[in-house]
Short mmCIF file of C-alpha atoms in Angstrom, two decimals:
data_model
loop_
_atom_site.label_atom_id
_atom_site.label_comp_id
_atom_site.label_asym_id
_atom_site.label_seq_id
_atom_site.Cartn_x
_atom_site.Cartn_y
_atom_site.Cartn_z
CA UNK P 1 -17.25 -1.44 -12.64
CA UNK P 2 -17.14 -3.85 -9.78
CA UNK P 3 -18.24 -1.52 -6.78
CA UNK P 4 -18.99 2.10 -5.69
CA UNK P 5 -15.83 1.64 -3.97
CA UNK P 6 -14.25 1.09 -7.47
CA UNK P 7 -16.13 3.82 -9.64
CA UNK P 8 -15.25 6.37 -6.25
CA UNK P 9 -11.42 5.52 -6.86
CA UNK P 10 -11.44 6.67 -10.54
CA UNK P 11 -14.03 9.71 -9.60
CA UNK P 12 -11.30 10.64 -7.08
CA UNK P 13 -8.63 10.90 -9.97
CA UNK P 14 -10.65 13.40 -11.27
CA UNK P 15 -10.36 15.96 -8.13
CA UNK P 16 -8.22 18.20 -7.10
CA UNK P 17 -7.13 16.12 -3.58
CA UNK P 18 -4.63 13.07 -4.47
CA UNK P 19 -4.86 9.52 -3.73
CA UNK P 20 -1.91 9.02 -0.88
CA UNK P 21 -0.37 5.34 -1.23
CA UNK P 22 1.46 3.68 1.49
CA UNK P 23 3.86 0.98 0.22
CA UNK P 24 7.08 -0.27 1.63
CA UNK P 25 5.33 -3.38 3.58
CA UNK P 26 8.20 -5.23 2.76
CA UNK P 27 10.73 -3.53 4.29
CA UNK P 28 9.22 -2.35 7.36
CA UNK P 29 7.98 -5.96 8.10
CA UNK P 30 11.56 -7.15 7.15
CA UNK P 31 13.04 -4.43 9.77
CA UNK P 32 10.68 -5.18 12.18
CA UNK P 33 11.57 -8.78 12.40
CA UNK P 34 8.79 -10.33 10.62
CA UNK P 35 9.62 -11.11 7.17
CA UNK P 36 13.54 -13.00 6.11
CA UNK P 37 15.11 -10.69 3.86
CA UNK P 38 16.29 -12.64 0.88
CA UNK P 39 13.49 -14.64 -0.48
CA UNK P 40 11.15 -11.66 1.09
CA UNK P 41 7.90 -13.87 0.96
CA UNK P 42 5.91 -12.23 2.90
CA UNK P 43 4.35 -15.01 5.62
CA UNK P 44 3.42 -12.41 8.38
CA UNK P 45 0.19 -12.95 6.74
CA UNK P 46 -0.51 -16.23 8.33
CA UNK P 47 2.44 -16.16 11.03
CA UNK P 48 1.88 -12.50 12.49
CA UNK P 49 -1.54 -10.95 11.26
CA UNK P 50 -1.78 -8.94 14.06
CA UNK P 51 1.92 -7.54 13.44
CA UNK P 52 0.80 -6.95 9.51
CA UNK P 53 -2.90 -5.16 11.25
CA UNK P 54 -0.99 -2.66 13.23
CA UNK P 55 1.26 -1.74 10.16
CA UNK P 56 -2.17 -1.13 8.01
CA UNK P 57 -3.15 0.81 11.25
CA UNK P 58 -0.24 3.01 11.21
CA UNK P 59 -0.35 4.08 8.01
CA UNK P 60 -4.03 4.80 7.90
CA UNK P 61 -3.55 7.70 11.26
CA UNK P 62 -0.48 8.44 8.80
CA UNK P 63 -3.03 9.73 6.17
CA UNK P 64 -3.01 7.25 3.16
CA UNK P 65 -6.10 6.55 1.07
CA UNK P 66 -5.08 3.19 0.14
CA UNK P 67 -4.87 -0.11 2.53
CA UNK P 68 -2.57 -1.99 0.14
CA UNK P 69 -3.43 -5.67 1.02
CA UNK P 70 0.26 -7.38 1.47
CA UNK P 71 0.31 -9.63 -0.65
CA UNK P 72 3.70 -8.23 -2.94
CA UNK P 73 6.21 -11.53 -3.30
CA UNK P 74 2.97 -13.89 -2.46
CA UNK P 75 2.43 -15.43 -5.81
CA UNK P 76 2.76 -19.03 -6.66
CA UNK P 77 6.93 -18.49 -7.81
CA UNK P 78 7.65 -16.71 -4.63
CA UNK P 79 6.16 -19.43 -2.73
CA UNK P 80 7.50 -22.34 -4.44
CA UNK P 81 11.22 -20.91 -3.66
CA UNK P 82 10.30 -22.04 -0.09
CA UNK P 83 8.36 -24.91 -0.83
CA UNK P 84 5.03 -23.53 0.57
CA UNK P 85 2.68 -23.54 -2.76
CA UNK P 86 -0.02 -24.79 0.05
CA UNK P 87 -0.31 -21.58 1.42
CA UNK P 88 -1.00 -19.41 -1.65
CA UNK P 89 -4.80 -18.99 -1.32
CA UNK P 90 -5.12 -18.39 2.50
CA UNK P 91 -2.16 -15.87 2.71
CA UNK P 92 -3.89 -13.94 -0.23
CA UNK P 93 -7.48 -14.18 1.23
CA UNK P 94 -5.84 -12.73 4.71
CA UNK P 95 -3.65 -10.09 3.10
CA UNK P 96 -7.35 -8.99 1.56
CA UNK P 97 -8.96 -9.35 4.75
CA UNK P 98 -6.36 -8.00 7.30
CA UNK P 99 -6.54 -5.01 4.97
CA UNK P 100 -10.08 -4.70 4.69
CA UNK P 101 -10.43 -4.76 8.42
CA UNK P 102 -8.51 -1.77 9.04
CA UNK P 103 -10.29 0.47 5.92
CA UNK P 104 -13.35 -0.18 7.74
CA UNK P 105 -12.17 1.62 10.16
CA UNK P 106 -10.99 4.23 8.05
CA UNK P 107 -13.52 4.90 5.68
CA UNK P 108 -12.18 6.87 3.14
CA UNK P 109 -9.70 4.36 2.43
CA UNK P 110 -9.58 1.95 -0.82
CA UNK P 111 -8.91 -1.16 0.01
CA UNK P 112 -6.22 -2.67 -3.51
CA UNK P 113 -5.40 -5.96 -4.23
CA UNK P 114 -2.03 -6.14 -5.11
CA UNK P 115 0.02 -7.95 -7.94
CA UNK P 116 3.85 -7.61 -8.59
CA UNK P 117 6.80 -8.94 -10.80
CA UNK P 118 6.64 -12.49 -11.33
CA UNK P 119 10.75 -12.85 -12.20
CA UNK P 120 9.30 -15.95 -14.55
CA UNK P 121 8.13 -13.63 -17.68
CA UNK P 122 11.01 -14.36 -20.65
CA UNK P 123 9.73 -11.64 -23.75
CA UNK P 124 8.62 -13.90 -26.43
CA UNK P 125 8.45 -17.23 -24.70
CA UNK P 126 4.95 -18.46 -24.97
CA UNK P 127 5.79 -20.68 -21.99
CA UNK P 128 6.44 -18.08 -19.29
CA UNK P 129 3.62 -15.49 -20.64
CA UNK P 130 1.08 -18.00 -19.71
CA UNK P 131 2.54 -18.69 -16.35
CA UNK P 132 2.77 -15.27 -15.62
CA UNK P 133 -1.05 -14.76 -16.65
CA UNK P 134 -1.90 -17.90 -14.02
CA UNK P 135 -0.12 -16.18 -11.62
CA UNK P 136 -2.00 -12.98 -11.81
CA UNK P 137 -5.31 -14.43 -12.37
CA UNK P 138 -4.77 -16.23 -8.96
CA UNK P 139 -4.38 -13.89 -7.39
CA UNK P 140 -7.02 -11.29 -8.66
CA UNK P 141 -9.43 -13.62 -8.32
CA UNK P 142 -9.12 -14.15 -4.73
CA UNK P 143 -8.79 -10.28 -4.30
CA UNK P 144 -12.03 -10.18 -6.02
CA UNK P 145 -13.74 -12.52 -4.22
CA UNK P 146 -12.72 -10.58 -1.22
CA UNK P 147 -13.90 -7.43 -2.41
CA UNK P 148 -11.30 -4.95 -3.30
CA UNK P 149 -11.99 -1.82 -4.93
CA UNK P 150 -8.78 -1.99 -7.55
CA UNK P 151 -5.55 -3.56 -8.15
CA UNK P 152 -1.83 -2.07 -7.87
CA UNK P 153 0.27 -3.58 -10.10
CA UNK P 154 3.81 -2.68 -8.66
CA UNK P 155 7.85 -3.17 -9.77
CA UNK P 156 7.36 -3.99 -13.53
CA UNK P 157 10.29 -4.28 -15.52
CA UNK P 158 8.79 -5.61 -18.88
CA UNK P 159 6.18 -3.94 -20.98
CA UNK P 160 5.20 -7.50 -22.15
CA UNK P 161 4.32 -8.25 -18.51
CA UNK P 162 2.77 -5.22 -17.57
CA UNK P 163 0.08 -5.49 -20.86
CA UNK P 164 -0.61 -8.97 -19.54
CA UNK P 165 -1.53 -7.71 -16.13
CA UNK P 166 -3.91 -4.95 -17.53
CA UNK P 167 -5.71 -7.77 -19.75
CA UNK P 168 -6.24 -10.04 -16.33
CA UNK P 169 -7.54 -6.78 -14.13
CA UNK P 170 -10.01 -6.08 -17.33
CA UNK P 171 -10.93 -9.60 -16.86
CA UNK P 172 -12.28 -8.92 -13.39
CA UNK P 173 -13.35 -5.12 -13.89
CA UNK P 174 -11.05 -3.29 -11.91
CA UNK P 175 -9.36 -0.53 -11.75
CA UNK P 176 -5.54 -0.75 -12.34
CA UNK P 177 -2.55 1.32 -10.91
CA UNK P 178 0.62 0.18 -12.63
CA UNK P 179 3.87 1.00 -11.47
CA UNK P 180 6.90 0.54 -13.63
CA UNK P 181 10.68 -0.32 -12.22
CA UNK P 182 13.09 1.81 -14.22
CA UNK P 183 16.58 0.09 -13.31
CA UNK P 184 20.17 1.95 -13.87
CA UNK P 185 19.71 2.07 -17.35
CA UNK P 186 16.59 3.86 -17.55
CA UNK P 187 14.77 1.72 -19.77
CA UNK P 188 12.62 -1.62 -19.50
CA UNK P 189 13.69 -5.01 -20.00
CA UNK P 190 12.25 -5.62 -23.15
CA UNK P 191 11.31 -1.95 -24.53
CA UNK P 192 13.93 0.17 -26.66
CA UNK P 193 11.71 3.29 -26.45
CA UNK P 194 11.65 5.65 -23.26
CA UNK P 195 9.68 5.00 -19.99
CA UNK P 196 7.05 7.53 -21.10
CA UNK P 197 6.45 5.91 -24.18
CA UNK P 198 5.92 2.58 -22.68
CA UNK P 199 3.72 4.32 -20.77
CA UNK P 200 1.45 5.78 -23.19
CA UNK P 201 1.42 2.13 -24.53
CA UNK P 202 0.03 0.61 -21.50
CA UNK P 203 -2.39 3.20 -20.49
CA UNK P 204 -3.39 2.97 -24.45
CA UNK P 205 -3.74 -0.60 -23.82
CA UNK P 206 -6.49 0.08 -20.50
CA UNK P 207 -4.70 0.66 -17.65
CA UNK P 208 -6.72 3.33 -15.14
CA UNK P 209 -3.36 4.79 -14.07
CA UNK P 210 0.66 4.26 -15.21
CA UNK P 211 4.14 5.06 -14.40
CA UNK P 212 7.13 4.30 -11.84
CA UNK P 213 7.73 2.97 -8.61
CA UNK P 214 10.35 1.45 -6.63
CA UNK P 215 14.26 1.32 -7.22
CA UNK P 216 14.80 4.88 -7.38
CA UNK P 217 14.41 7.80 -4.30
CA UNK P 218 12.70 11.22 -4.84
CA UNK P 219 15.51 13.24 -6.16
CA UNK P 220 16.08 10.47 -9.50
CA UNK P 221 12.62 9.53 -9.97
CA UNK P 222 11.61 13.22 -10.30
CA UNK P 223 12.85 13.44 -13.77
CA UNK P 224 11.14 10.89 -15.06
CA UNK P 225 7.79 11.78 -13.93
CA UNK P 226 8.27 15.11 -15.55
CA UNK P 227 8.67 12.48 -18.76
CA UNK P 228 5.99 10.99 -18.78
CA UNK P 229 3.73 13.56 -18.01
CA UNK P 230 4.36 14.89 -21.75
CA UNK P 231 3.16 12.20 -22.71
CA UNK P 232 0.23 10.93 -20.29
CA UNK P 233 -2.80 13.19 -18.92
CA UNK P 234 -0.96 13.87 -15.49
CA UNK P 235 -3.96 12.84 -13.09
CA UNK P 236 -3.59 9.42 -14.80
CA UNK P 237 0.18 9.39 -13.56
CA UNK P 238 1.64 7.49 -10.71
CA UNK P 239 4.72 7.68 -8.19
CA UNK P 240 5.76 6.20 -5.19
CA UNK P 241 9.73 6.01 -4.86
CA UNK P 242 11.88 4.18 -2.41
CA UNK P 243 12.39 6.37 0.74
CA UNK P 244 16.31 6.25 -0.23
CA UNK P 245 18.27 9.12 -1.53
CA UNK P 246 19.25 8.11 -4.81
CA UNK P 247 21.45 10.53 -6.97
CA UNK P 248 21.93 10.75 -10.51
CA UNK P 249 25.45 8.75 -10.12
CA UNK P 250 23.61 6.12 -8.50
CA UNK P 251 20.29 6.97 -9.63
CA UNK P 252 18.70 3.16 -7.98
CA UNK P 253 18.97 2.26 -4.39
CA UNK P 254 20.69 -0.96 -5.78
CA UNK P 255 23.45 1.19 -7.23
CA UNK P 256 24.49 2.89 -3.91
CA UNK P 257 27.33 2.37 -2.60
CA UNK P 258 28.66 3.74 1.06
CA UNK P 259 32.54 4.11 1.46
CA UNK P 260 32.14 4.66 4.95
CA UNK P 261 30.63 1.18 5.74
CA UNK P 262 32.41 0.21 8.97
CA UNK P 263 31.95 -3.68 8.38
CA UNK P 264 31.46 -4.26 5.20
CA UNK P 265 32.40 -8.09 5.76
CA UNK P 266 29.07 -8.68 7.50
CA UNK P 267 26.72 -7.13 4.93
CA UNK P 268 25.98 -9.51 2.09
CA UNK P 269 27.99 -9.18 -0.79
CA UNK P 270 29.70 -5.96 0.95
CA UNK P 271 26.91 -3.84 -0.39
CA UNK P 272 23.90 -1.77 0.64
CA UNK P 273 21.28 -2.93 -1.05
CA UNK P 274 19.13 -4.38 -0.06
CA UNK P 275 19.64 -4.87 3.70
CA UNK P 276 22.57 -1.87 4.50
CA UNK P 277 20.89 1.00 3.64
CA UNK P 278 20.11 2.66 6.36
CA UNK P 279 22.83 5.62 6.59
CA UNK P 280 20.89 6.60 2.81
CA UNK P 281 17.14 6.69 4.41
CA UNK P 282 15.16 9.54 3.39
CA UNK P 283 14.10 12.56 5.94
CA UNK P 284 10.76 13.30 6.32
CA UNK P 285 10.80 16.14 4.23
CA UNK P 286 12.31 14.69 1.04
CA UNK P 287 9.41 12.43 0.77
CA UNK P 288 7.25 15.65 1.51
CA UNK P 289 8.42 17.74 -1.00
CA UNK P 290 8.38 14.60 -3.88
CA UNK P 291 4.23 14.62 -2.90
CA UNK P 292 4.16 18.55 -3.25
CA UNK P 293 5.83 18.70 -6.50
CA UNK P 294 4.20 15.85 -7.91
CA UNK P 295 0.48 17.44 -7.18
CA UNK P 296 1.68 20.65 -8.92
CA UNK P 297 3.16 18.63 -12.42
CA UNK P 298 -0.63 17.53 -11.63
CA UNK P 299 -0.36 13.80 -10.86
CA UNK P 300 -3.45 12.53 -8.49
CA UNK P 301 -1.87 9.28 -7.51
CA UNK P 302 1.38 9.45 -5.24
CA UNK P 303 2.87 7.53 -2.28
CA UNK P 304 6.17 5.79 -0.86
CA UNK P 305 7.31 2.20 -1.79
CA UNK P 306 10.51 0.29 0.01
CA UNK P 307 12.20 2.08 2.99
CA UNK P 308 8.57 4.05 3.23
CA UNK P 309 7.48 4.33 7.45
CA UNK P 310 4.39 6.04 8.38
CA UNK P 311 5.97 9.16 9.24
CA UNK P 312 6.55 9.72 5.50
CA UNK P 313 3.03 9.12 4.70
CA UNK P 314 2.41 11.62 7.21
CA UNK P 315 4.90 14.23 6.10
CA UNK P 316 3.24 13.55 2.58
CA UNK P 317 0.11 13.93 3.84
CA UNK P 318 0.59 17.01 5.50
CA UNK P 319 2.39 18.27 2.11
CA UNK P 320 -0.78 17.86 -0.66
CA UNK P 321 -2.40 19.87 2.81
CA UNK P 322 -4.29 17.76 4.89
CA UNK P 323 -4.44 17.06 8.57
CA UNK P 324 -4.28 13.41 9.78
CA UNK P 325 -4.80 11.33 12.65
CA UNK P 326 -1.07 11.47 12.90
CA UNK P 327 -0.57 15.17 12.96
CA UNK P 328 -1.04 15.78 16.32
CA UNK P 329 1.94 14.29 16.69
CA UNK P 330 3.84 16.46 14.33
CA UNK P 331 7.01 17.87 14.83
CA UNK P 332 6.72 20.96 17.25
CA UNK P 333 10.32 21.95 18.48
CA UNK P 334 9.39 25.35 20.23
CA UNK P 335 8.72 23.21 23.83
CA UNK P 336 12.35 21.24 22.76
CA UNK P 337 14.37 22.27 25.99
CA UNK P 338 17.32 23.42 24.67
CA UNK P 339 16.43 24.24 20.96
CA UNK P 340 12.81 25.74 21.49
CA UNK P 341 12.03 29.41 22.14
CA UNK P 342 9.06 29.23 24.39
CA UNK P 343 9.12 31.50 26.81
CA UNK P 344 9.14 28.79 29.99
CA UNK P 345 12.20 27.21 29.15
CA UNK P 346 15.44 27.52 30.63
CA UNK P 347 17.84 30.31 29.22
CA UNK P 348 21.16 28.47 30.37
CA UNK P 349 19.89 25.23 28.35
CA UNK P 350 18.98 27.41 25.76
CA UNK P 351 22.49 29.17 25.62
CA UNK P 352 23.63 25.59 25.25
CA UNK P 353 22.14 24.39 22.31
CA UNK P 354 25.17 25.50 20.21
CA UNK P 355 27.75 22.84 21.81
CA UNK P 356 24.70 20.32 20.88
CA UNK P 357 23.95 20.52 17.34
CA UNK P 358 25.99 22.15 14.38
CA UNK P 359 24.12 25.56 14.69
CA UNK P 360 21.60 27.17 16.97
CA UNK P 361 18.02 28.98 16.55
CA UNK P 362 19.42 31.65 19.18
#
């Protein structure tokens, strides 16, 4: 194994105290005005690293045990969509570095090199299975060189292309999270078999730790962790869903749909996905329970992907039982002037609290 760092991670799968993931870099750089939303590549590496810091530094008081370098959407096909190909190795080497700045600040965080879909793999075409290996063995190599303690492999579609990205992060000696991207039909791209069975396959095939992320919320991903932990030891199981609430009629965040949408002549393509989807955000506590359940089904890697903010990762945090940075500033409505009940407060804002809100504590 390539580090203490590294051989710590898959010691830690064996406790009882989860590794928290914060994801969802995308999106919060993309609301925050730092990333385009379309292409998504994600040059607030280079353009804003101090932007991209204070997002690692959020999430860290938040309580996560992994600083995710950012590099999701920086591979060479991403970047040739915008004609930047020069930029690949320096935006990689800063995600790596940006990250590892902040975990050194936070010790008991993992620093992860991060790999994604490649939207070039074609199932049996020779062609694009060798392009997508280039692609991630790029990019893991500069994460190695930069030290990283493992590699999340993130919004996999194709069980062709996820086996390819175990073999390159055996190639370097890390340890490999791999999340799978179950789309509306509930099955991979190129797999006729379920989600668990594929898998079984690739943790059969060496990967540390398998299963979903992305596309769907808490409420439809559920299910399908339940799958697959019949059919993989559940501390080798991983989750981290979009912070949207999915249902099983529209079981992805690209399927929802929002009837109410004032305008929908100014969203693109008069749907919510992906840059309308606010009114379907998660609460705090949706993303909260999802990290409670999963620790009792017995899974010991969990997090939050697109839509994700820190105060999920908190509320997350603060559900598997731990105290963060970021809890001090927890919720604590007894002190709210009109909807506490401490005894200082004033009785005739108190008495009002029912005209404010659709019920009242009183």
């Amino acid at each position: 194994m390539s580090s203490e760092k590294s051989r710590a991670f898959l010691s830690r799968l064996e406790s009882d105290d989860p590794v928290l993931h914060a994801g969802g870099y995308l999106f919060e750089m993309e609301r925050r005005g730092y990333l385009q939303a379309g292409a998504y590549v994600p040059e607030v590496v280079l353009e804003h690293p101090e932007a991209l810091e204070e997002l690692h530094a959020e999430f860290a008081r938040a309580g996560t045990d992994i600083m995710l370098a950012f590099t999701y959407y920086g591979h060479r096909e991403k970047l040739r969509l915008i004609g930047k190909e020069d930029l690949l190795e320096p935006l990689n080497r800063e995600a790596v570095r940006i990250a590892r700045r902040v975990a050194d600040r936070h010790p008991n965080c993992f620093v992860a090199g991060n790999i994604c879909n490649t939207n070039v793999f074609e199932p049996g075409d020779a062609k694009s299975e060798a392009e997508v290996r280039g692609i991630f063995t790029e990019q893991l190599t500069w994460a190695s060189e930069e030290g990283v303690d493992l590699v999340v492999c993130e919004t996999i579609a194709y069980l062709g292309e996820a086996k390819i990205a175990v073999e390159v992060a055996q190639a370097f000696d890390l340890p490999l999270v791999l999340g799978f991207a179950v789309h509306r039909s509930g099955a991979l791209r190129d797999f006729d078999g379920s989600i668990a069975e594929a898998c079984e396959v690739v943790r059969d095939h060496g990967a540390d730790v398998v299963g979903v992320n992305c596309h769907r919320g808490p409420a439809t991903m559920m299910p399908l962790v339940e799958e697959i932990v019949g059919s993989v030891a559940a501390n080798r199981v991983c989750a981290f869903p979009v912070a949207y609430r999915t249902t099983p009629d529209e079981p992805t965040f690209g399927a929802l749909r929002d009837p109410a949408m004032p305008y929908p002549e100014q969203v693109p393509g008069g749907i919510p996905f992906p840059v309308g989807l606010d009114p379907f955000v998660c609460t705090r506590f949706e993303m909260g329970e999802f990290a409670r359940r999963t620790k009792e089904l017995g899974l010991r890697y969990v997090g939050g992907c697109c839509g994700t903010g820190p105060h999920h990762i908190r509320a997350m945090a603060e559900a598997l039982g731990r105290e963060t940075e970021a809890s001090k500033y927890s919720p604590d409505m007894s002190k709210h002037y009109a909807l506490g009940d401490h005894d200082s407060l004033k009785q005739h804002n108190r008495q009002y609290a029912g005209d404010m809100t659709a019920g009242s504590r009183l």
